[in-house]
Amino acid sequence: MKKPELLAPAGDYERAKWAFRYGADAVYLAGPSFGLRANAPNLTMSEIKKIVAEAHAMDKKVYITVNIVLHNEEAGKLHDYLKELDILQVDAIIVSDLYALQLAKKHTNLKVFVSTQASVMNYTAALFWQKLGADRIILARELAKDDIALIKEKTNIELETFIHGAMCTAISGRCVLSNYLTNRDANRGGCSQVCRWQFGLYQGDEKISDNFAFAVKDLIMVDYIKELMTLEIDSVKIEGRMRSIYYLAVVIAIYRRIIDGYYEDDNYQITKEDYLRLQRVANRLTQAQFFASKDQVAYHYYDMMENSNQDFLGVVLGKKDGLIYVEQRNRFRVKDQVSIFGPDRKEQVYTIQKMYDEDGNAITVAPHPQQKVYLDINAIVPVHSILQKLI
Amino acid sequence: MKLLLQPTSYEQMVANQAAVTGFIAGIDDLSVNVSFMCSDEELKKLMTQFADKEFFICLNKNYQNHDLPVLEKLLSKLKVTGILFYDLAIVHLNNQLNLQHNLIWHAEHFTTSFYPFAVLNDYQVKGMVLSLDMHYQEMIKISEEVNGITMLPVFGYYPIFNSIRHLASNYFTYFKQPKDISNLSLAVNDVRLPIIEEKNNTTILTSFLVDGSAIIKKLNKIDYGIVNGYQVDSKFLSVVFEKLKKQESLKGMADNLSDEIFYQQTTYRIKGDRK
C-alpha cells in the first residue's frame, strides 16, 4: 500500500497556507497567466516565490497550472513565463498543451504534469505522454477502478486522480458551451458552468420538458481511498481553486486523517462525523461516480437543490487572557455548543460560556459576518482553528 | 480549397460526389458525432465504389482501455487517405506499429495554435483540422505556419459539447419518461441546440449552421473545407457546394446560417491585473 500525496487547491496565497496548515502535502495554484481559473484571485509571481519557499521549508510542494488551451498569441509568451517559474523553483507545472510540455522540457528543469483537461483515459495515450517526457498524468475523471489499475500496470509514469469536488459533465476539454452561451472561453479560464443550467427540451417542434438538466453531483471518494492506496496511485487531488478556507480545512483535514489512518492501520474506520462533514461542506450532493458504479442515472443532480447550511461559524485568530479571539462567519450565541477543529486536532465540542466584543463588553450573540469577538470556552485552542456547528 | 463531405447517408454521398474531393466517415464504436458510420468492410466497398474519391476516417472518440484492441486491429488493416484523430493513443499506435497513416490532428477545441501541431509533426502527424474557437485571422496565420495538411469546418453544425454520459436517456430514466432520444434539442436564450445521444456519448451542436461561404476566399491557404451534411436538406446541400466552389456567399439562403463564429475573438482573461 502506497501513501499518496494529498494535493489541494489554492485560489490565492492565503488559501495555499490554509491548505498546508490542514495537511496538504502539495498545493496547485495558478500564477498570473495561463491558468484555467481566471475568476480566482490567483497568485502574483512574488506570492508564488513566497509560498514555494514556505512549502519547501516544510518539505511540501507547489504545482502551477499552465493549462489553458493556447492560441498562437499566448504560445509566444509562454517561454519567458516558464523560465520565471523555473527560477522560482516550483515543483511542477500542470499543462494540457503539447507545446507547453515540450517547451518546459527543452528549456527548463520543471517537472511537467499532464492536466485532466487532456482527458487521458487509456494506457496508450498515457504512454505517448510518457514518451514526450511528462512526469505525471492527472487522469480523466471518467475512469473506473479497473481502468486506473490497467493504466498503472502498463505505464511507468506517476498517476494522479481526483478524489473530491466538482465534476465536469463533459469530457474535459470537449466543452465550449460557455463560449457560445456566455461569451466566456471555457478552455481559456472562463467556464461559466453552463452544464448546471436548466434548459427547455424539444423533440422536433414539441416541447417535452421545461427543466431538462444534466448537471452532475460532486465527486466523493471517501470510501475508495484504501483502494487507491492499494493501486499505488501517486497523488490524490481535491478540486476547487474557488473554494473557501472552510471547505479546504474540512476536506483536507478529513482526507489527511483517512490516508494516514489506512497507512497505519488496514482496518481504519472512517467516522460518521467525517462522512457527514464531507457531504455537507459544499452544499451539493456527492457520489463516487465512474470509479465505483456504472449507474449513470445516479450521477446526475436533477433536483438542482443546493442545500445551503451555516455550518461554518468562525475562525480562531488568537487568544488573550484565557479567551479565544474569533472572527465570525455565521451567527452564534452564548450557550451554543460548537465543534472546533484545528490543523492538528480532531473535532471537539465546547460550550460558549461567555462572549465579549472587542471593547470588552459582554454580549450574548455574534450576528455580523466578520465580527470579531472573544469567547470563553473553558479552553484555549490554536490559532487557525475553525468553529463549526454540531451536526 | 478542396471540399470534403461528412455525409449523413449513402444517398448524400451519391448525390454530391461530383462536388467533393472526398468523404469523411466514422467507424462503429470508435467514432463519435459522425453521422455516417460504417464497419471497415463497408468502408472497403464504398472506397471501391467511389474509387476516384479520397476517404478520410474520423476516429474522434476519447478511447478507454477496452477500445484499444479494436482500435489497434482497425489501424493495422485500414487503408484510407487519412485519419482524423482526437486521442493521442492513435499517434502512439501509428508510431509503435510503424503504420504510416496520414494522421490529421482533430482535437476540436484544442487545435487553436500552430505550436502543438509542430510537436505532433515530429511524430508523423501530417496535418490538423483547425478549431472554430478562434478568429478567422488566427486561422489564416496557422494555415500559413503549418507544414502539412490543413482542414477547416466550413459548413454545418459544429460540436460544442461532448460527454461520455447518456444525458437524454439518464434524464428520461430518472423522471420515468419514454426513452425516445431522437430529434432532440435544448432551448436556451431563444436558440435551439441539437443534442444527439449515441451509444457511447452525447454531443451538443451549435444552434446554427456554420457558414464559411463568405469568408472562404480569405482562407484559401487551407487545403480542405469540411461540409457536415447533418440535418441539411439535400437540395440545399447541393447549393452549398455550388456556392462554396464559386466562393460566393450563402447569406439569406437559409434561416439558421451564421458566419459570426469566424469573427469571434475569445480572450484570455484573468481577474484584475495582478502581474
Short mmCIF file of N, CA and C in Angstrom, two decimals, chain B residues 42-113:
data_model
loop_
_atom_site.label_atom_id
_atom_site.label_comp_id
_atom_site.label_asym_id
_atom_site.label_seq_id
_atom_site.Cartn_x
_atom_site.Cartn_y
_atom_site.Cartn_z
N GLU B 42 -17.65 -2.40 -44.79
CA GLU B 42 -18.50 -1.48 -45.57
C GLU B 42 -17.66 -0.36 -46.17
N LEU B 43 -16.70 0.06 -45.42
CA LEU B 43 -15.82 1.13 -45.90
C LEU B 43 -15.08 0.70 -47.18
N LYS B 44 -14.59 -0.53 -47.14
CA LYS B 44 -13.87 -1.04 -48.33
C LYS B 44 -14.76 -0.99 -49.56
N LYS B 45 -16.00 -1.40 -49.38
CA LYS B 45 -16.94 -1.39 -50.52
C LYS B 45 -17.15 0.02 -51.04
N LEU B 46 -17.32 0.95 -50.11
CA LEU B 46 -17.54 2.35 -50.51
C LEU B 46 -16.33 2.89 -51.25
N MET B 47 -15.16 2.53 -50.77
CA MET B 47 -13.93 3.02 -51.41
C MET B 47 -13.79 2.46 -52.81
N THR B 48 -14.29 1.27 -53.01
CA THR B 48 -14.27 0.69 -54.36
C THR B 48 -15.28 1.42 -55.24
N GLN B 49 -16.44 1.66 -54.67
CA GLN B 49 -17.48 2.33 -55.46
C GLN B 49 -17.09 3.77 -55.83
N PHE B 50 -16.52 4.48 -54.84
CA PHE B 50 -16.12 5.87 -55.11
C PHE B 50 -14.59 5.91 -55.26
N ALA B 51 -14.11 5.16 -56.22
CA ALA B 51 -12.67 4.93 -56.34
C ALA B 51 -11.87 6.20 -56.62
N ASP B 52 -12.51 7.18 -57.22
CA ASP B 52 -11.76 8.40 -57.53
C ASP B 52 -11.81 9.42 -56.38
N LYS B 53 -12.40 9.03 -55.25
CA LYS B 53 -12.54 9.97 -54.13
C LYS B 53 -11.55 9.65 -53.01
N GLU B 54 -11.19 10.69 -52.29
CA GLU B 54 -10.37 10.49 -51.10
C GLU B 54 -11.29 10.07 -49.96
N PHE B 55 -10.79 9.19 -49.12
CA PHE B 55 -11.58 8.76 -47.96
C PHE B 55 -10.82 9.04 -46.67
N PHE B 56 -11.43 9.83 -45.83
CA PHE B 56 -10.87 10.09 -44.50
C PHE B 56 -11.77 9.44 -43.46
N ILE B 57 -11.14 8.88 -42.45
CA ILE B 57 -11.88 8.27 -41.35
C ILE B 57 -11.72 9.15 -40.12
N CYS B 58 -12.83 9.41 -39.48
CA CYS B 58 -12.79 10.27 -38.30
C CYS B 58 -12.83 9.39 -37.04
N LEU B 59 -11.69 9.22 -36.42
CA LEU B 59 -11.62 8.42 -35.18
C LEU B 59 -11.46 9.40 -34.02
N ASN B 60 -12.58 9.97 -33.61
CA ASN B 60 -12.51 11.12 -32.71
C ASN B 60 -13.05 10.85 -31.31
N LYS B 61 -13.06 9.59 -30.94
CA LYS B 61 -13.53 9.24 -29.59
C LYS B 61 -12.37 9.38 -28.60
N ASN B 62 -12.69 9.66 -27.35
CA ASN B 62 -11.70 9.51 -26.29
C ASN B 62 -11.73 8.03 -25.91
N TYR B 63 -10.68 7.32 -26.21
CA TYR B 63 -10.72 5.86 -26.04
C TYR B 63 -10.47 5.45 -24.60
N GLN B 64 -11.18 4.39 -24.21
CA GLN B 64 -10.90 3.78 -22.92
C GLN B 64 -10.11 2.49 -23.19
N ASN B 65 -9.55 1.93 -22.16
CA ASN B 65 -8.67 0.76 -22.36
C ASN B 65 -9.34 -0.33 -23.20
N HIS B 66 -10.63 -0.54 -22.96
CA HIS B 66 -11.29 -1.64 -23.67
C HIS B 66 -11.43 -1.38 -25.17
N ASP B 67 -11.28 -0.14 -25.59
CA ASP B 67 -11.34 0.17 -27.03
C ASP B 67 -10.03 -0.15 -27.75
N LEU B 68 -8.96 -0.24 -26.99
CA LEU B 68 -7.63 -0.27 -27.63
C LEU B 68 -7.39 -1.48 -28.55
N PRO B 69 -7.77 -2.69 -28.15
CA PRO B 69 -7.54 -3.82 -29.07
C PRO B 69 -8.29 -3.65 -30.39
N VAL B 70 -9.51 -3.17 -30.33
CA VAL B 70 -10.30 -2.95 -31.56
C VAL B 70 -9.64 -1.88 -32.41
N LEU B 71 -9.21 -0.83 -31.74
CA LEU B 71 -8.56 0.29 -32.44
C LEU B 71 -7.28 -0.18 -33.13
N GLU B 72 -6.49 -0.93 -32.40
CA GLU B 72 -5.20 -1.40 -32.95
C GLU B 72 -5.43 -2.29 -34.17
N LYS B 73 -6.42 -3.16 -34.05
CA LYS B 73 -6.75 -4.06 -35.15
C LYS B 73 -7.18 -3.27 -36.39
N LEU B 74 -8.02 -2.30 -36.16
CA LEU B 74 -8.51 -1.48 -37.28
C LEU B 74 -7.35 -0.73 -37.94
N LEU B 75 -6.54 -0.08 -37.12
CA LEU B 75 -5.44 0.71 -37.67
C LEU B 75 -4.48 -0.15 -38.48
N SER B 76 -4.31 -1.37 -38.04
CA SER B 76 -3.37 -2.27 -38.72
C SER B 76 -3.82 -2.64 -40.12
N LYS B 77 -5.12 -2.65 -40.35
CA LYS B 77 -5.55 -3.08 -41.69
C LYS B 77 -6.17 -1.96 -42.53
N LEU B 78 -6.37 -0.81 -41.91
CA LEU B 78 -7.06 0.28 -42.61
C LEU B 78 -6.17 0.88 -43.70
N LYS B 79 -6.78 1.12 -44.87
CA LYS B 79 -6.05 1.81 -45.93
C LYS B 79 -6.93 2.94 -46.45
N VAL B 80 -6.72 4.12 -45.92
CA VAL B 80 -7.53 5.27 -46.31
C VAL B 80 -6.61 6.46 -46.58
N THR B 81 -7.18 7.53 -47.13
CA THR B 81 -6.37 8.71 -47.43
C THR B 81 -5.79 9.30 -46.15
N GLY B 82 -6.60 9.32 -45.12
CA GLY B 82 -6.11 9.88 -43.87
C GLY B 82 -7.04 9.57 -42.71
N ILE B 83 -6.51 9.78 -41.52
CA ILE B 83 -7.31 9.53 -40.30
C ILE B 83 -7.36 10.81 -39.48
N LEU B 84 -8.56 11.29 -39.26
CA LEU B 84 -8.75 12.44 -38.38
C LEU B 84 -8.87 11.88 -36.96
N PHE B 85 -7.98 12.30 -36.07
CA PHE B 85 -7.97 11.68 -34.74
C PHE B 85 -8.09 12.72 -33.63
N TYR B 86 -8.62 12.27 -32.50
CA TYR B 86 -8.69 13.11 -31.30
C TYR B 86 -7.69 12.60 -30.25
N ASP B 87 -7.74 11.28 -29.99
CA ASP B 87 -6.99 10.70 -28.87
C ASP B 87 -5.54 10.42 -29.29
N LEU B 88 -4.62 10.84 -28.43
CA LEU B 88 -3.20 10.66 -28.77
C LEU B 88 -2.78 9.20 -28.79
N ALA B 89 -3.64 8.32 -28.32
CA ALA B 89 -3.34 6.88 -28.42
C ALA B 89 -3.10 6.50 -29.89
N ILE B 90 -3.79 7.17 -30.79
CA ILE B 90 -3.65 6.84 -32.22
C ILE B 90 -2.25 7.20 -32.71
N VAL B 91 -1.72 8.31 -32.26
CA VAL B 91 -0.37 8.70 -32.66
C VAL B 91 0.63 7.65 -32.15
N HIS B 92 0.42 7.25 -30.92
CA HIS B 92 1.34 6.28 -30.33
C HIS B 92 1.29 4.96 -31.09
N LEU B 93 0.10 4.51 -31.38
CA LEU B 93 -0.03 3.23 -32.11
C LEU B 93 0.57 3.34 -33.51
N ASN B 94 0.33 4.45 -34.17
CA ASN B 94 0.85 4.64 -35.52
C ASN B 94 2.38 4.56 -35.53
N ASN B 95 2.98 5.12 -34.49
CA ASN B 95 4.44 5.08 -34.38
C ASN B 95 4.94 3.71 -33.97
N GLN B 96 4.30 3.16 -32.94
CA GLN B 96 4.76 1.88 -32.41
C GLN B 96 4.66 0.77 -33.44
N LEU B 97 3.56 0.80 -34.19
CA LEU B 97 3.31 -0.29 -35.14
C LEU B 97 3.83 0.06 -36.54
N ASN B 98 4.48 1.22 -36.64
CA ASN B 98 5.06 1.67 -37.92
C ASN B 98 4.02 1.62 -39.04
N LEU B 99 2.89 2.25 -38.80
CA LEU B 99 1.75 2.09 -39.72
C LEU B 99 1.72 3.10 -40.87
N GLN B 100 2.36 4.21 -40.75
CA GLN B 100 2.46 5.20 -41.84
C GLN B 100 1.12 5.81 -42.26
N HIS B 101 0.15 5.84 -41.38
CA HIS B 101 -1.10 6.51 -41.74
C HIS B 101 -0.88 8.02 -41.84
N ASN B 102 -1.66 8.65 -42.71
CA ASN B 102 -1.69 10.12 -42.72
C ASN B 102 -2.58 10.57 -41.58
N LEU B 103 -1.98 10.95 -40.49
CA LEU B 103 -2.78 11.35 -39.34
C LEU B 103 -3.05 12.85 -39.36
N ILE B 104 -4.29 13.19 -39.15
CA ILE B 104 -4.70 14.60 -39.11
C ILE B 104 -5.25 14.88 -37.72
N TRP B 105 -4.61 15.79 -37.02
CA TRP B 105 -4.99 16.11 -35.64
C TRP B 105 -6.34 16.85 -35.63
N HIS B 106 -7.32 16.24 -34.96
CA HIS B 106 -8.68 16.79 -35.00
C HIS B 106 -9.22 16.82 -33.57
N ALA B 107 -8.53 17.57 -32.73
CA ALA B 107 -8.91 17.61 -31.31
C ALA B 107 -9.87 18.77 -31.02
N GLU B 108 -10.76 19.02 -31.96
CA GLU B 108 -11.85 20.00 -31.84
C GLU B 108 -11.43 21.35 -31.24
N HIS B 109 -11.44 21.44 -29.93
CA HIS B 109 -11.25 22.75 -29.30
C HIS B 109 -9.79 22.99 -28.89
N PHE B 110 -8.93 22.03 -29.15
CA PHE B 110 -7.51 22.17 -28.80
C PHE B 110 -6.67 22.68 -29.96
N THR B 111 -7.23 22.65 -31.16
CA THR B 111 -6.41 22.97 -32.33
C THR B 111 -6.48 24.46 -32.65
N THR B 112 -6.06 25.26 -31.69
CA THR B 112 -6.16 26.71 -31.82
C THR B 112 -4.78 27.35 -31.98
N SER B 113 -3.79 26.54 -32.21
CA SER B 113 -2.44 27.08 -32.31
C SER B 113 -1.60 26.17 -33.20
#
